[in-house]
Amino acid sequence: AYAVHNNSGWHNEKLTIRCCCCCCCRIGGVKVLMAGVALWSFGTLIAPPAAHLGIWALCATRVLVGLGEGFAPSAATSVLAWQVPSTERSRAVTTVWGGLDVGSAVGLLLSGPLIRMYGWPSVFYLFAVLGGIWCLLWPLVRPQLQDPLMQQQAAVAGAVPRVLQSSVGAEASSSAAAAEAIVDARIAAGSMD
């Protein structure tokens, strides 16, 4: 069972990472991270009732959890790259990824007493509620604000293709126009430093 879990987790993660990268580029890591947490919290919330329905229903809830969790690493990395100032980024990465280990340890320590006092479903309900609270509080952190340096770099990255396209498109047969476009792009990139 362990090998099947690890193998399916690897394939699930491979699939979700690719999807997540596309979503992060289109709608931003902030929204993707929140959607991932909401999805895995929902899957966790419905796991106890699903377990009473049968093994296939329980497996379906675990697929939801896996999909939500699969989006988290890429989305969190995107959020850290775009929203955290470059001078604070290494500290933020350490805090986030180190916090995963701390959270796992705390969750394991809490699970035993919760199961003993309230039964096994209490663990699922507690962690689902915590995820839901996180989803409600996440927008209050104002995660959509970007690091100003990252905004400048994004503007340059977006300007370079437009400069190349407009210069090359005007005189497609002229290599001088292409060379001029490259110089213009380098000047634009250098002016942002």
PDB file of C-alpha atoms in Angstrom:
ATOM      1  CA  ALA A   1       0.000   0.000   0.000  1.00  0.00           C
ATOM      2  CA  TYR A   2       2.889   2.364   0.808  1.00  0.00           C
ATOM      3  CA  ALA A   3       4.397   1.915  -2.666  1.00  0.00           C
ATOM      4  CA  VAL A   4       1.043   2.500  -4.346  1.00  0.00           C
ATOM      5  CA  HIS A   5       0.487   5.648  -2.269  1.00  0.00           C
ATOM      6  CA  ASN A   6       3.938   7.038  -3.038  1.00  0.00           C
ATOM      7  CA  ASN A   7       3.720   6.191  -6.735  1.00  0.00           C
ATOM      8  CA  SER A   8       0.251   7.697  -7.153  1.00  0.00           C
ATOM      9  CA  GLY A   9       1.325  10.732  -5.141  1.00  0.00           C
ATOM     10  CA  TRP A  10       4.287  11.230  -7.450  1.00  0.00           C
ATOM     11  CA  HIS A  11       2.089  11.094 -10.570  1.00  0.00           C
ATOM     12  CA  ASN A  12      -0.556  13.303  -8.966  1.00  0.00           C
ATOM     13  CA  GLU A  13       2.080  15.851  -7.971  1.00  0.00           C
ATOM     14  CA  LYS A  14       3.631  15.784 -11.442  1.00  0.00           C
ATOM     15  CA  LEU A  15       0.215  16.466 -12.980  1.00  0.00           C
ATOM     16  CA  THR A  16      -0.777  19.199 -10.540  1.00  0.00           C
ATOM     17  CA  ILE A  17       2.572  20.993 -10.713  1.00  0.00           C
ATOM     18  CA  ARG A  18       2.224  21.396 -14.477  1.00  0.00           C
ATOM     19  CA  CYS A  19      -1.368  22.624 -14.162  1.00  0.00           C
ATOM     20  CA  CYS A  20      -0.443  24.897 -11.274  1.00  0.00           C
ATOM     21  CA  CYS A  21       2.393  26.551 -13.165  1.00  0.00           C
ATOM     22  CA  CYS A  22       0.004  27.408 -16.002  1.00  0.00           C
ATOM     23  CA  CYS A  23      -2.605  28.730 -13.551  1.00  0.00           C
ATOM     24  CA  CYS A  24      -0.040  30.775 -11.619  1.00  0.00           C
ATOM     25  CA  CYS A  25       1.094  32.428 -14.849  1.00  0.00           C
ATOM     26  CA  ARG A  26      -2.474  33.224 -15.900  1.00  0.00           C
ATOM     27  CA  ILE A  27      -4.276  34.209 -12.696  1.00  0.00           C
ATOM     28  CA  GLY A  28      -1.456  34.501 -10.143  1.00  0.00           C
ATOM     29  CA  GLY A  29      -0.107  32.354  -7.346  1.00  0.00           C
ATOM     30  CA  VAL A  30      -2.164  34.146  -4.687  1.00  0.00           C
ATOM     31  CA  LYS A  31      -5.484  32.900  -6.089  1.00  0.00           C
ATOM     32  CA  VAL A  32      -4.106  29.459  -6.969  1.00  0.00           C
ATOM     33  CA  LEU A  33      -2.733  28.969  -3.450  1.00  0.00           C
ATOM     34  CA  MET A  34      -6.067  29.925  -1.916  1.00  0.00           C
ATOM     35  CA  ALA A  35      -7.945  27.609  -4.282  1.00  0.00           C
ATOM     36  CA  GLY A  36      -5.571  24.752  -3.427  1.00  0.00           C
ATOM     37  CA  VAL A  37      -6.022  25.233   0.320  1.00  0.00           C
ATOM     38  CA  ALA A  38      -9.798  25.500  -0.124  1.00  0.00           C
ATOM     39  CA  LEU A  39      -9.871  22.291  -2.193  1.00  0.00           C
ATOM     40  CA  TRP A  40      -7.830  20.232   0.246  1.00  0.00           C
ATOM     41  CA  SER A  41      -9.760  21.646   3.201  1.00  0.00           C
ATOM     42  CA  PHE A  42     -13.040  20.661   1.533  1.00  0.00           C
ATOM     43  CA  GLY A  43     -11.686  17.181   0.788  1.00  0.00           C
ATOM     44  CA  THR A  44     -10.617  16.861   4.420  1.00  0.00           C
ATOM     45  CA  LEU A  45     -14.001  18.091   5.690  1.00  0.00           C
ATOM     46  CA  ILE A  46     -16.014  15.558   3.717  1.00  0.00           C
ATOM     47  CA  ALA A  47     -13.695  12.597   4.442  1.00  0.00           C
ATOM     48  CA  PRO A  48     -15.484  11.329   7.602  1.00  0.00           C
ATOM     49  CA  PRO A  49     -18.972  11.228   6.043  1.00  0.00           C
ATOM     50  CA  ALA A  50     -17.486   9.736   2.870  1.00  0.00           C
ATOM     51  CA  ALA A  51     -15.814   6.981   4.905  1.00  0.00           C
ATOM     52  CA  HIS A  52     -19.272   5.864   6.038  1.00  0.00           C
ATOM     53  CA  LEU A  53     -20.368   5.624   2.399  1.00  0.00           C
ATOM     54  CA  GLY A  54     -17.532   3.311   1.417  1.00  0.00           C
ATOM     55  CA  ILE A  55     -13.944   3.053   0.341  1.00  0.00           C
ATOM     56  CA  TRP A  56     -14.472   4.622  -3.097  1.00  0.00           C
ATOM     57  CA  ALA A  57     -16.082   7.728  -1.630  1.00  0.00           C
ATOM     58  CA  LEU A  58     -13.226   8.043   0.843  1.00  0.00           C
ATOM     59  CA  CYS A  59     -10.694   7.627  -1.964  1.00  0.00           C
ATOM     60  CA  ALA A  60     -12.436  10.402  -3.920  1.00  0.00           C
ATOM     61  CA  THR A  61     -12.012  12.794  -0.980  1.00  0.00           C
ATOM     62  CA  ARG A  62      -8.322  11.897  -0.784  1.00  0.00           C
ATOM     63  CA  VAL A  63      -7.973  12.691  -4.494  1.00  0.00           C
ATOM     64  CA  LEU A  64      -9.385  16.163  -3.764  1.00  0.00           C
ATOM     65  CA  VAL A  65      -6.881  16.573  -0.941  1.00  0.00           C
ATOM     66  CA  GLY A  66      -4.049  15.431  -3.196  1.00  0.00           C
ATOM     67  CA  LEU A  67      -5.035  17.822  -5.967  1.00  0.00           C
ATOM     68  CA  GLY A  68      -5.226  20.738  -3.544  1.00  0.00           C
ATOM     69  CA  GLU A  69      -1.929  19.859  -1.919  1.00  0.00           C
ATOM     70  CA  GLY A  70      -0.309  19.388  -5.317  1.00  0.00           C
ATOM     71  CA  PHE A  71      -0.994  23.018  -6.161  1.00  0.00           C
ATOM     72  CA  ALA A  72       0.508  24.344  -2.931  1.00  0.00           C
ATOM     73  CA  PRO A  73       4.293  24.113  -3.565  1.00  0.00           C
ATOM     74  CA  SER A  74       4.238  25.846  -6.951  1.00  0.00           C
ATOM     75  CA  ALA A  75       1.680  28.440  -5.875  1.00  0.00           C
ATOM     76  CA  ALA A  76       3.554  29.211  -2.651  1.00  0.00           C
ATOM     77  CA  THR A  77       6.796  29.572  -4.592  1.00  0.00           C
ATOM     78  CA  SER A  78       5.062  31.939  -7.009  1.00  0.00           C
ATOM     79  CA  VAL A  79       3.674  34.018  -4.144  1.00  0.00           C
ATOM     80  CA  LEU A  80       7.083  34.221  -2.488  1.00  0.00           C
ATOM     81  CA  ALA A  81       8.787  35.170  -5.756  1.00  0.00           C
ATOM     82  CA  TRP A  82       6.323  37.909  -6.680  1.00  0.00           C
ATOM     83  CA  GLN A  83       5.028  39.292  -3.395  1.00  0.00           C
ATOM     84  CA  VAL A  84       7.930  39.124  -0.966  1.00  0.00           C
ATOM     85  CA  PRO A  85      10.569  41.874  -1.281  1.00  0.00           C
ATOM     86  CA  SER A  86      13.845  40.502  -2.577  1.00  0.00           C
ATOM     87  CA  THR A  87      15.647  41.472   0.624  1.00  0.00           C
ATOM     88  CA  GLU A  88      13.262  39.297   2.695  1.00  0.00           C
ATOM     89  CA  ARG A  89      12.786  36.410   0.296  1.00  0.00           C
ATOM     90  CA  SER A  90      15.293  33.933   1.777  1.00  0.00           C
ATOM     91  CA  ARG A  91      13.818  34.397   5.253  1.00  0.00           C
ATOM     92  CA  ALA A  92      10.291  33.924   3.872  1.00  0.00           C
ATOM     93  CA  VAL A  93      11.236  30.734   2.015  1.00  0.00           C
ATOM     94  CA  THR A  94      12.856  29.333   5.160  1.00  0.00           C
ATOM     95  CA  THR A  95       9.808  30.203   7.249  1.00  0.00           C
ATOM     96  CA  VAL A  96       7.299  28.727   4.789  1.00  0.00           C
ATOM     97  CA  TRP A  97       9.098  25.487   3.997  1.00  0.00           C
ATOM     98  CA  GLY A  98      10.309  25.035   7.576  1.00  0.00           C
ATOM     99  CA  GLY A  99       6.778  25.655   8.753  1.00  0.00           C
ATOM    100  CA  LEU A 100       5.624  22.603   6.798  1.00  0.00           C
ATOM    101  CA  ASP A 101       7.739  20.359   9.016  1.00  0.00           C
ATOM    102  CA  VAL A 102       6.637  22.133  12.180  1.00  0.00           C
ATOM    103  CA  GLY A 103       2.995  21.890  11.107  1.00  0.00           C
ATOM    104  CA  SER A 104       3.339  18.173  10.413  1.00  0.00           C
ATOM    105  CA  ALA A 105       4.901  17.579  13.816  1.00  0.00           C
ATOM    106  CA  VAL A 106       2.253  19.628  15.639  1.00  0.00           C
ATOM    107  CA  GLY A 107      -0.505  17.862  13.695  1.00  0.00           C
ATOM    108  CA  LEU A 108       0.836  14.460  14.698  1.00  0.00           C
ATOM    109  CA  LEU A 109       1.105  15.525  18.338  1.00  0.00           C
ATOM    110  CA  LEU A 110      -2.476  16.843  18.366  1.00  0.00           C
ATOM    111  CA  SER A 111      -4.036  13.924  16.504  1.00  0.00           C
ATOM    112  CA  GLY A 112      -3.582  11.285  19.206  1.00  0.00           C
ATOM    113  CA  PRO A 113      -5.286  13.208  22.022  1.00  0.00           C
ATOM    114  CA  LEU A 114      -8.038  14.436  19.660  1.00  0.00           C
ATOM    115  CA  ILE A 115      -8.817  10.892  18.546  1.00  0.00           C
ATOM    116  CA  ARG A 116      -8.808   9.632  22.114  1.00  0.00           C
ATOM    117  CA  MET A 117     -11.139  12.378  23.353  1.00  0.00           C
ATOM    118  CA  TYR A 118     -13.447  12.996  20.364  1.00  0.00           C
ATOM    119  CA  GLY A 119     -12.940  10.161  17.858  1.00  0.00           C
ATOM    120  CA  TRP A 120     -11.064   9.970  14.590  1.00  0.00           C
ATOM    121  CA  PRO A 121     -13.352  12.332  12.597  1.00  0.00           C
ATOM    122  CA  SER A 122     -12.369  15.214  14.903  1.00  0.00           C
ATOM    123  CA  VAL A 123      -8.902  15.336  13.366  1.00  0.00           C
ATOM    124  CA  PHE A 124     -10.361  15.795   9.886  1.00  0.00           C
ATOM    125  CA  TYR A 125     -12.852  18.415  11.030  1.00  0.00           C
ATOM    126  CA  LEU A 126     -10.245  20.412  12.967  1.00  0.00           C
ATOM    127  CA  PHE A 127      -7.790  20.594  10.093  1.00  0.00           C
ATOM    128  CA  ALA A 128     -10.550  21.358   7.579  1.00  0.00           C
ATOM    129  CA  VAL A 129     -11.784  24.237   9.754  1.00  0.00           C
ATOM    130  CA  LEU A 130      -8.219  25.558  10.159  1.00  0.00           C
ATOM    131  CA  GLY A 131      -7.814  25.504   6.363  1.00  0.00           C
ATOM    132  CA  GLY A 132     -11.133  27.314   5.959  1.00  0.00           C
ATOM    133  CA  ILE A 133     -10.081  29.977   8.464  1.00  0.00           C
ATOM    134  CA  TRP A 134      -6.800  30.391   6.589  1.00  0.00           C
ATOM    135  CA  CYS A 135      -8.760  30.913   3.347  1.00  0.00           C
ATOM    136  CA  LEU A 136     -10.881  33.603   5.012  1.00  0.00           C
ATOM    137  CA  LEU A 137      -7.879  35.418   6.502  1.00  0.00           C
ATOM    138  CA  TRP A 138      -5.521  35.100   3.503  1.00  0.00           C
ATOM    139  CA  PRO A 139      -7.017  38.056   1.549  1.00  0.00           C
ATOM    140  CA  LEU A 140      -6.633  40.280   4.644  1.00  0.00           C
ATOM    141  CA  VAL A 141      -2.862  39.839   4.401  1.00  0.00           C
ATOM    142  CA  ARG A 142      -3.084  41.723   1.086  1.00  0.00           C
ATOM    143  CA  PRO A 143      -1.054  39.112  -0.775  1.00  0.00           C
ATOM    144  CA  GLN A 144      -1.823  40.724  -4.130  1.00  0.00           C
ATOM    145  CA  LEU A 145       0.663  43.539  -3.478  1.00  0.00           C
ATOM    146  CA  GLN A 146       3.835  42.962  -5.436  1.00  0.00           C
ATOM    147  CA  ASP A 147       7.415  43.828  -4.639  1.00  0.00           C
ATOM    148  CA  PRO A 148       8.149  47.061  -6.617  1.00  0.00           C
ATOM    149  CA  LEU A 149      11.363  45.595  -8.054  1.00  0.00           C
ATOM    150  CA  MET A 150       9.405  42.593  -9.319  1.00  0.00           C
ATOM    151  CA  GLN A 151       6.864  44.943 -10.948  1.00  0.00           C
ATOM    152  CA  GLN A 152       9.713  46.704 -12.774  1.00  0.00           C
ATOM    153  CA  GLN A 153      11.212  43.413 -13.949  1.00  0.00           C
ATOM    154  CA  ALA A 154       7.797  42.210 -15.136  1.00  0.00           C
ATOM    155  CA  ALA A 155       7.307  45.463 -17.041  1.00  0.00           C
ATOM    156  CA  VAL A 156      10.672  45.010 -18.763  1.00  0.00           C
ATOM    157  CA  ALA A 157       9.938  41.357 -19.536  1.00  0.00           C
ATOM    158  CA  GLY A 158       6.631  42.385 -21.100  1.00  0.00           C
ATOM    159  CA  ALA A 159       8.171  45.307 -22.995  1.00  0.00           C
ATOM    160  CA  VAL A 160      10.969  43.319 -24.625  1.00  0.00           C
ATOM    161  CA  PRO A 161       8.709  41.122 -26.787  1.00  0.00           C
ATOM    162  CA  ARG A 162       6.596  44.149 -27.768  1.00  0.00           C
ATOM    163  CA  VAL A 163       9.721  46.105 -28.793  1.00  0.00           C
ATOM    164  CA  LEU A 164      11.002  43.179 -30.821  1.00  0.00           C
ATOM    165  CA  GLN A 165       7.615  42.525 -32.402  1.00  0.00           C
ATOM    166  CA  SER A 166       6.943  46.143 -33.354  1.00  0.00           C
ATOM    167  CA  SER A 167      10.405  46.755 -34.780  1.00  0.00           C
ATOM    168  CA  VAL A 168      10.673  43.456 -36.610  1.00  0.00           C
ATOM    169  CA  GLY A 169       7.035  43.560 -37.759  1.00  0.00           C
ATOM    170  CA  ALA A 170       7.488  47.000 -39.331  1.00  0.00           C
ATOM    171  CA  GLU A 171      10.310  45.829 -41.555  1.00  0.00           C
ATOM    172  CA  ALA A 172      10.252  42.053 -41.472  1.00  0.00           C
ATOM    173  CA  SER A 173      12.827  41.722 -44.234  1.00  0.00           C
ATOM    174  CA  SER A 174      15.310  44.111 -42.662  1.00  0.00           C
ATOM    175  CA  SER A 175      17.981  42.668 -40.403  1.00  0.00           C
ATOM    176  CA  ALA A 176      18.819  46.220 -39.355  1.00  0.00           C
ATOM    177  CA  ALA A 177      15.366  46.544 -37.790  1.00  0.00           C
ATOM    178  CA  ALA A 178      15.895  43.328 -35.827  1.00  0.00           C
ATOM    179  CA  ALA A 179      19.294  44.520 -34.600  1.00  0.00           C
ATOM    180  CA  GLU A 180      17.757  47.853 -33.593  1.00  0.00           C
ATOM    181  CA  ALA A 181      15.001  46.049 -31.705  1.00  0.00           C
ATOM    182  CA  ILE A 182      17.569  44.036 -29.759  1.00  0.00           C
ATOM    183  CA  VAL A 183      19.469  47.214 -28.871  1.00  0.00           C
ATOM    184  CA  ASP A 184      16.207  48.874 -27.799  1.00  0.00           C
ATOM    185  CA  ALA A 185      15.379  45.873 -25.612  1.00  0.00           C
ATOM    186  CA  ARG A 186      18.823  45.951 -23.994  1.00  0.00           C
ATOM    187  CA  ILE A 187      18.478  49.668 -23.323  1.00  0.00           C
ATOM    188  CA  ALA A 188      15.034  49.098 -21.775  1.00  0.00           C
ATOM    189  CA  ALA A 189      16.400  46.305 -19.582  1.00  0.00           C
ATOM    190  CA  GLY A 190      19.427  48.356 -18.554  1.00  0.00           C
ATOM    191  CA  SER A 191      17.346  51.372 -17.600  1.00  0.00           C
ATOM    192  CA  MET A 192      15.549  49.309 -14.956  1.00  0.00           C
ATOM    193  CA  ASP A 193      18.728  48.442 -12.988  1.00  0.00           C
TER     194      ASP A 193
END
